[in-house]
Amino acid sequence: MILSKREKYIALTALAAILLVSADRLILTPWLEHRRLAQQEQETMLDLLERGRLLISRRRQFSENWGEVLGSSLPESQGQAESQILHALRNWAQEATMPLTSIRPERLVEHEDMRELVFLVVGGGSMEKIAKFIWLLESSNLPVRVTEMQMTARTDGHDDLTVQLKISTLFMAGTVRNKQDAIAR
Amino acid sequence: MLKKTRKILGLAVEDRSILAAEANVGIDSMEIMRAAEFRFPEPISWDTPEKLGTAFAAFLRQHGFAAHAVRIGLPAKWLLVKEKTFPEADTPTLAGMIRLAIEQSFAIEPEKLLFDYFLAHPPTLADTANGNRSQPGAVAQHGGIRVFMAALLRDRKEVIMRVAQAAGRQVKSMTATALSLADTLEPAVNHCLILLVRPERMELIWRDHGRVRKLHHWPVNIDQASDDASRKVGQWQKEMVNQIKIALADRVEEWLDRLFLCNGTRLGDEELRLMAEKAFGMPVALVDRLAPAEAAEIDPSSQFEGAKIDGLRKNELLALLHPGSKDSRASLDFLHSRLEPRRQNYWTQSRVRLAAGLAALFLMVAVPLTIWMMEQGRLAKLREQVAMQAELRQEAEVFWQRYSMWLDWTEKRPRLLEALRELSLAIPTEQPIWLSRLAIGENMQITLAGKSDGEAAILETLDRLRRNPRFQQVKTLYLREAGAETTFSIAFLLVERTKGIADE
């Protein structure tokens, strides 16, 4: 079959167009889609690795501090926590010469591996004594903090106040067997 | 099937001119597109190849020649030719013998010459029966291989190449114009003489068994005086008839079928034909237009429109551009000599196409596949690393959760003393105001309640609290007069100390 130049060009153009479209549909587009998914997965993996590296390095960095916290002050059980805080409160009250009229465990708040024990402490005295008591509490190494404070004047015109404090302390949950385990994990 | 053609430029070179014709040449077809003669303007000559090439390029542009591939046809007088018979041998041995013979046959130093040859043997009976006109390596009936040898000055070839280069053309082959014509003319006639009559020289070709056996040329000056020319033609006739009779053992009539005459002069065709017929005593055919070769379709519309070119030179151009003449190894080609170490043209068109196809296939398949494999490899490595890290990461996550919870818990300790200090600085001591109740929440929300003798002290307290940047969202919960005293309650928020505040 002899084709004219025009027919030849049209046939070649049509053939090239068909080839291009076929190559696009059968090869290029699926390949690009596959690449996109692979790159996405790669990015996710890299992100996961980077986060993992960061976590592991942070763990190395802070495990010593955490060990100190566990070794020095963080109680291992509720009983130990109660005992520790009661002793501390009594000592601070004695040192500040501020009598405590009531110390009562109020509630237990559960965090993942830790528990928070809240006490309601009531006492009285001058502003100076109360301030000293609070200072001793805030500067302590124990895991203790005041969540609420309420002061009320007992007698008008006199430096005689009643103070009510909500104090909480932390201790390790029972699922964590011991401190070494907690550090290792 | 699409018919594939390509543009070829045929150049029949002479001492002071180049005859050019461009054709679309296919496998078995040819169509002459244009033809023109370039006469060298003074002082340009072959001695100034670059200038000649530039002028020739301008000429080609002017006449619309577009082809880049060029076939060069050389005049017979530029060649040194010789015929020799060699003993039977295989092709490499024969080539060695021919090389030795050629080096001894010509008076010029071999280093200055380019050589080529072709076999000019009479075909065997089997060849004749098969219609095979060119069977390289076949042996002549009389026990030898007859070879047509030719030489060209190497300098001439270099000059032509430089001219072509300066004209932006690529020379594909370089042969003798007369031999091309003899090879193409009336191939069915096996034994004939071909006489090319030009104004300044004559060329005689003896074709034996379809192959050129002898090429003679000698100068004449025909156009100036026809009487003188006739006399010279007569002298030459006798000389050539004698020579051919000796060569053919006086059996000219037996061996020769016809004499073809190509007239390139102003002499009348018929006058010349009768003259030749009388001298040779054999039929003389005047060649007006080259007949189609076997199986070749030369476009009947081929025209040399506008070009003042005589019949002989038209035929030469047609022979040069004849389909398949480039590949015909029956003729000479000084660019691809049989004596040169055969450079295997590895990159033939089909191989180039195959390579391009493979490259395209490689680009379309292998490259994406390689990239995909590399990505899969990277992914596999990453997956492995993630899996190896998984246990450590999980432990670190648990640790960090616990530790951050601890940090968060300790960071959120309300600084009660600091709040009391800020508050005592804000309460005016010179005003009669008493605080009865103070409450501080975990989020440092502070509520004050108290009483005063009048509103002024309370308002002053409010102003002080609002002026202190540590206290924000200061608002009065109530302000109530109860007899001589005014009771109040104020709420506000103690915020963190910022750098700016600390600087103040």
Short mmCIF file of C-alpha atoms in Angstrom, two decimals, chain A:
data_model
loop_
_atom_site.label_atom_id
_atom_site.label_comp_id
_atom_site.label_asym_id
_atom_site.label_seq_id
_atom_site.Cartn_x
_atom_site.Cartn_y
_atom_site.Cartn_z
CA MET A 1 0.00 0.00 0.00
CA ILE A 2 1.50 3.31 -1.06
CA LEU A 3 0.52 6.18 1.20
CA SER A 4 0.80 9.84 0.37
CA LYS A 5 3.00 11.99 2.59
CA ARG A 6 -0.03 13.49 4.27
CA GLU A 7 -1.51 10.04 4.96
CA LYS A 8 1.86 8.86 6.17
CA TYR A 9 2.13 11.73 8.66
CA ILE A 10 -1.45 11.22 9.86
CA ALA A 11 -0.85 7.48 10.31
CA LEU A 12 2.43 8.07 12.15
CA THR A 13 0.88 10.75 14.38
CA ALA A 14 -2.07 8.51 15.20
CA LEU A 15 0.25 5.60 15.94
CA ALA A 16 2.46 7.78 18.13
CA ALA A 17 -0.59 9.10 19.99
CA ILE A 18 -1.91 5.57 20.60
CA LEU A 19 1.52 4.46 21.80
CA LEU A 20 1.85 7.45 24.09
CA VAL A 21 -1.61 6.99 25.61
CA SER A 22 -1.06 3.25 26.04
CA ALA A 23 2.34 3.80 27.62
CA ASP A 24 0.83 6.39 29.93
CA ARG A 25 -2.11 4.19 30.98
CA LEU A 26 -0.26 0.91 31.23
CA ILE A 27 3.16 1.95 32.45
CA LEU A 28 3.64 5.56 33.44
CA THR A 29 0.56 6.25 35.56
CA PRO A 30 0.65 2.96 37.55
CA TRP A 31 4.37 3.40 38.04
CA LEU A 32 4.00 6.99 39.27
CA GLU A 33 1.19 5.91 41.61
CA HIS A 34 3.32 3.11 42.94
CA ARG A 35 6.22 5.48 43.44
CA ARG A 36 3.99 7.94 45.27
CA LEU A 37 2.82 5.21 47.66
CA ALA A 38 6.35 3.94 48.14
CA GLN A 39 7.60 7.44 48.89
CA GLN A 40 4.76 7.97 51.32
CA GLU A 41 5.62 4.75 53.11
CA GLN A 42 9.27 5.70 53.07
CA GLU A 43 8.49 9.07 54.65
CA THR A 44 6.36 7.38 57.31
CA MET A 45 9.16 4.94 58.07
CA LEU A 46 11.74 7.70 58.25
CA ASP A 47 9.46 9.69 60.54
CA LEU A 48 8.93 6.65 62.76
CA LEU A 49 12.67 6.00 62.87
CA GLU A 50 13.43 9.62 63.69
CA ARG A 51 10.84 9.70 66.45
CA GLY A 52 12.21 6.44 67.78
CA ARG A 53 15.77 7.79 67.76
CA LEU A 54 14.61 10.93 69.55
CA LEU A 55 12.75 8.93 72.19
CA ILE A 56 15.67 6.58 72.75
CA SER A 57 18.13 9.45 73.05
CA ARG A 58 15.79 11.27 75.44
CA ARG A 59 15.52 8.14 77.50
CA ARG A 60 19.30 7.88 77.69
CA GLN A 61 19.52 11.58 78.56
CA PHE A 62 16.94 11.58 81.32
CA SER A 63 17.13 8.07 82.73
CA GLU A 64 19.74 9.21 85.29
CA ASN A 65 17.47 12.00 86.57
CA TRP A 66 14.57 9.62 86.66
CA GLY A 67 16.61 7.13 88.58
CA GLU A 68 17.44 9.80 91.14
CA VAL A 69 13.78 10.74 91.45
CA LEU A 70 12.83 7.13 91.97
CA GLY A 71 15.67 6.47 94.38
CA SER A 72 15.33 9.51 96.55
CA SER A 73 11.72 10.52 96.89
CA LEU A 74 9.13 8.73 94.83
CA PRO A 75 7.31 6.20 97.03
CA GLU A 76 6.63 2.72 95.75
CA SER A 77 3.21 2.25 97.30
CA GLN A 78 0.26 4.14 98.68
CA GLY A 79 1.16 3.23 102.25
CA GLN A 80 4.69 4.47 101.83
CA ALA A 81 3.38 7.68 100.23
CA GLU A 82 0.94 8.32 103.08
CA SER A 83 3.54 7.63 105.70
CA GLN A 84 6.08 9.84 103.96
CA ILE A 85 3.72 12.82 103.59
CA LEU A 86 2.34 12.57 107.11
CA HIS A 87 5.81 12.58 108.58
CA ALA A 88 6.79 15.49 106.41
CA LEU A 89 3.70 17.53 107.33
CA ARG A 90 4.29 16.94 110.99
CA ASN A 91 7.92 17.99 110.69
CA TRP A 92 7.10 21.12 108.69
CA ALA A 93 4.34 22.12 111.14
CA GLN A 94 6.72 21.68 114.05
CA GLU A 95 9.41 23.68 112.33
CA ALA A 96 6.96 26.48 111.44
CA THR A 97 5.27 26.23 114.86
CA MET A 98 1.97 26.06 113.09
CA PRO A 99 -0.41 23.55 114.63
CA LEU A 100 -2.29 21.29 112.24
CA THR A 101 -5.82 20.55 113.31
CA SER A 102 -6.65 18.02 110.62
CA ILE A 103 -4.87 15.86 108.02
CA ARG A 104 -7.21 13.73 106.00
CA PRO A 105 -6.58 11.69 102.80
CA GLU A 106 -9.21 12.89 100.41
CA ARG A 107 -9.00 10.98 97.13
CA LEU A 108 -6.81 8.91 94.85
CA VAL A 109 -6.26 10.05 91.24
CA GLU A 110 -5.02 7.40 88.82
CA HIS A 111 -2.52 8.22 86.11
CA GLU A 112 -1.07 5.56 83.81
CA ASP A 113 1.83 4.23 85.86
CA MET A 114 1.41 6.53 88.82
CA ARG A 115 -1.13 7.43 91.39
CA GLU A 116 -1.76 10.82 92.97
CA LEU A 117 -2.89 10.90 96.59
CA VAL A 118 -4.64 14.10 97.73
CA PHE A 119 -4.76 15.22 101.41
CA LEU A 120 -6.79 17.96 102.99
CA VAL A 121 -4.74 19.72 105.66
CA VAL A 122 -6.19 22.29 108.05
CA GLY A 123 -4.15 24.41 110.41
CA GLY A 124 -3.94 27.83 111.95
CA GLY A 125 -1.58 30.57 113.07
CA SER A 126 -0.10 33.85 112.13
CA MET A 127 0.67 34.86 108.56
CA GLU A 128 4.36 34.41 109.22
CA LYS A 129 3.93 30.83 110.47
CA ILE A 130 1.69 29.92 107.59
CA ALA A 131 4.17 31.42 105.11
CA LYS A 132 7.01 29.44 106.68
CA PHE A 133 4.98 26.25 106.48
CA ILE A 134 4.25 26.89 102.80
CA TRP A 135 7.90 27.70 102.14
CA LEU A 136 9.02 24.43 103.74
CA LEU A 137 6.46 22.58 101.64
CA GLU A 138 7.41 24.25 98.36
CA SER A 139 11.15 23.87 98.86
CA SER A 140 10.93 20.19 99.80
CA ASN A 141 12.45 17.45 97.62
CA LEU A 142 9.46 15.28 98.16
CA PRO A 143 6.90 14.84 95.35
CA VAL A 144 4.41 17.14 96.97
CA ARG A 145 2.45 20.12 95.78
CA VAL A 146 -0.35 22.36 97.02
CA THR A 147 -3.25 22.39 94.63
CA GLU A 148 -5.53 24.74 96.57
CA MET A 149 -5.17 27.07 99.51
CA GLN A 150 -7.75 28.95 101.46
CA MET A 151 -7.01 31.37 104.31
CA THR A 152 -9.63 32.86 106.54
CA ALA A 153 -9.26 35.40 109.34
CA ARG A 154 -10.37 33.91 112.61
CA THR A 155 -10.51 37.18 114.60
CA ASP A 156 -10.95 40.68 113.15
CA GLY A 157 -7.96 42.94 113.66
CA HIS A 158 -5.63 40.10 114.71
CA ASP A 159 -3.01 38.12 112.82
CA ASP A 160 -4.82 34.90 113.44
CA LEU A 161 -5.67 32.84 110.41
CA THR A 162 -7.09 29.49 109.52
CA VAL A 163 -5.47 27.82 106.51
CA GLN A 164 -6.87 24.95 104.51
CA LEU A 165 -4.55 23.28 102.01
CA LYS A 166 -5.12 20.56 99.47
CA ILE A 167 -1.80 18.73 99.15
CA SER A 168 -1.09 15.94 96.69
CA THR A 169 1.76 13.48 96.42
CA LEU A 170 2.75 10.92 93.73
CA PHE A 171 3.68 7.28 94.04
CA MET A 172 4.35 4.43 91.58
CA ALA A 173 1.44 2.21 90.57
CA GLY A 174 1.36 -1.40 91.68
CA THR A 175 1.87 -2.71 88.14
CA VAL A 176 5.44 -1.45 88.19
CA ARG A 177 7.09 -4.00 90.40
CA ASN A 178 10.02 -2.03 91.67
CA LYS A 179 12.12 1.00 90.98
CA GLN A 180 14.74 -0.84 88.95
CA ASP A 181 12.00 -2.12 86.73
CA ALA A 182 10.64 1.38 86.34
CA ILE A 183 14.08 2.71 85.33
CA ALA A 184 14.73 -0.13 82.93
CA ARG A 185 11.43 0.30 81.20
#
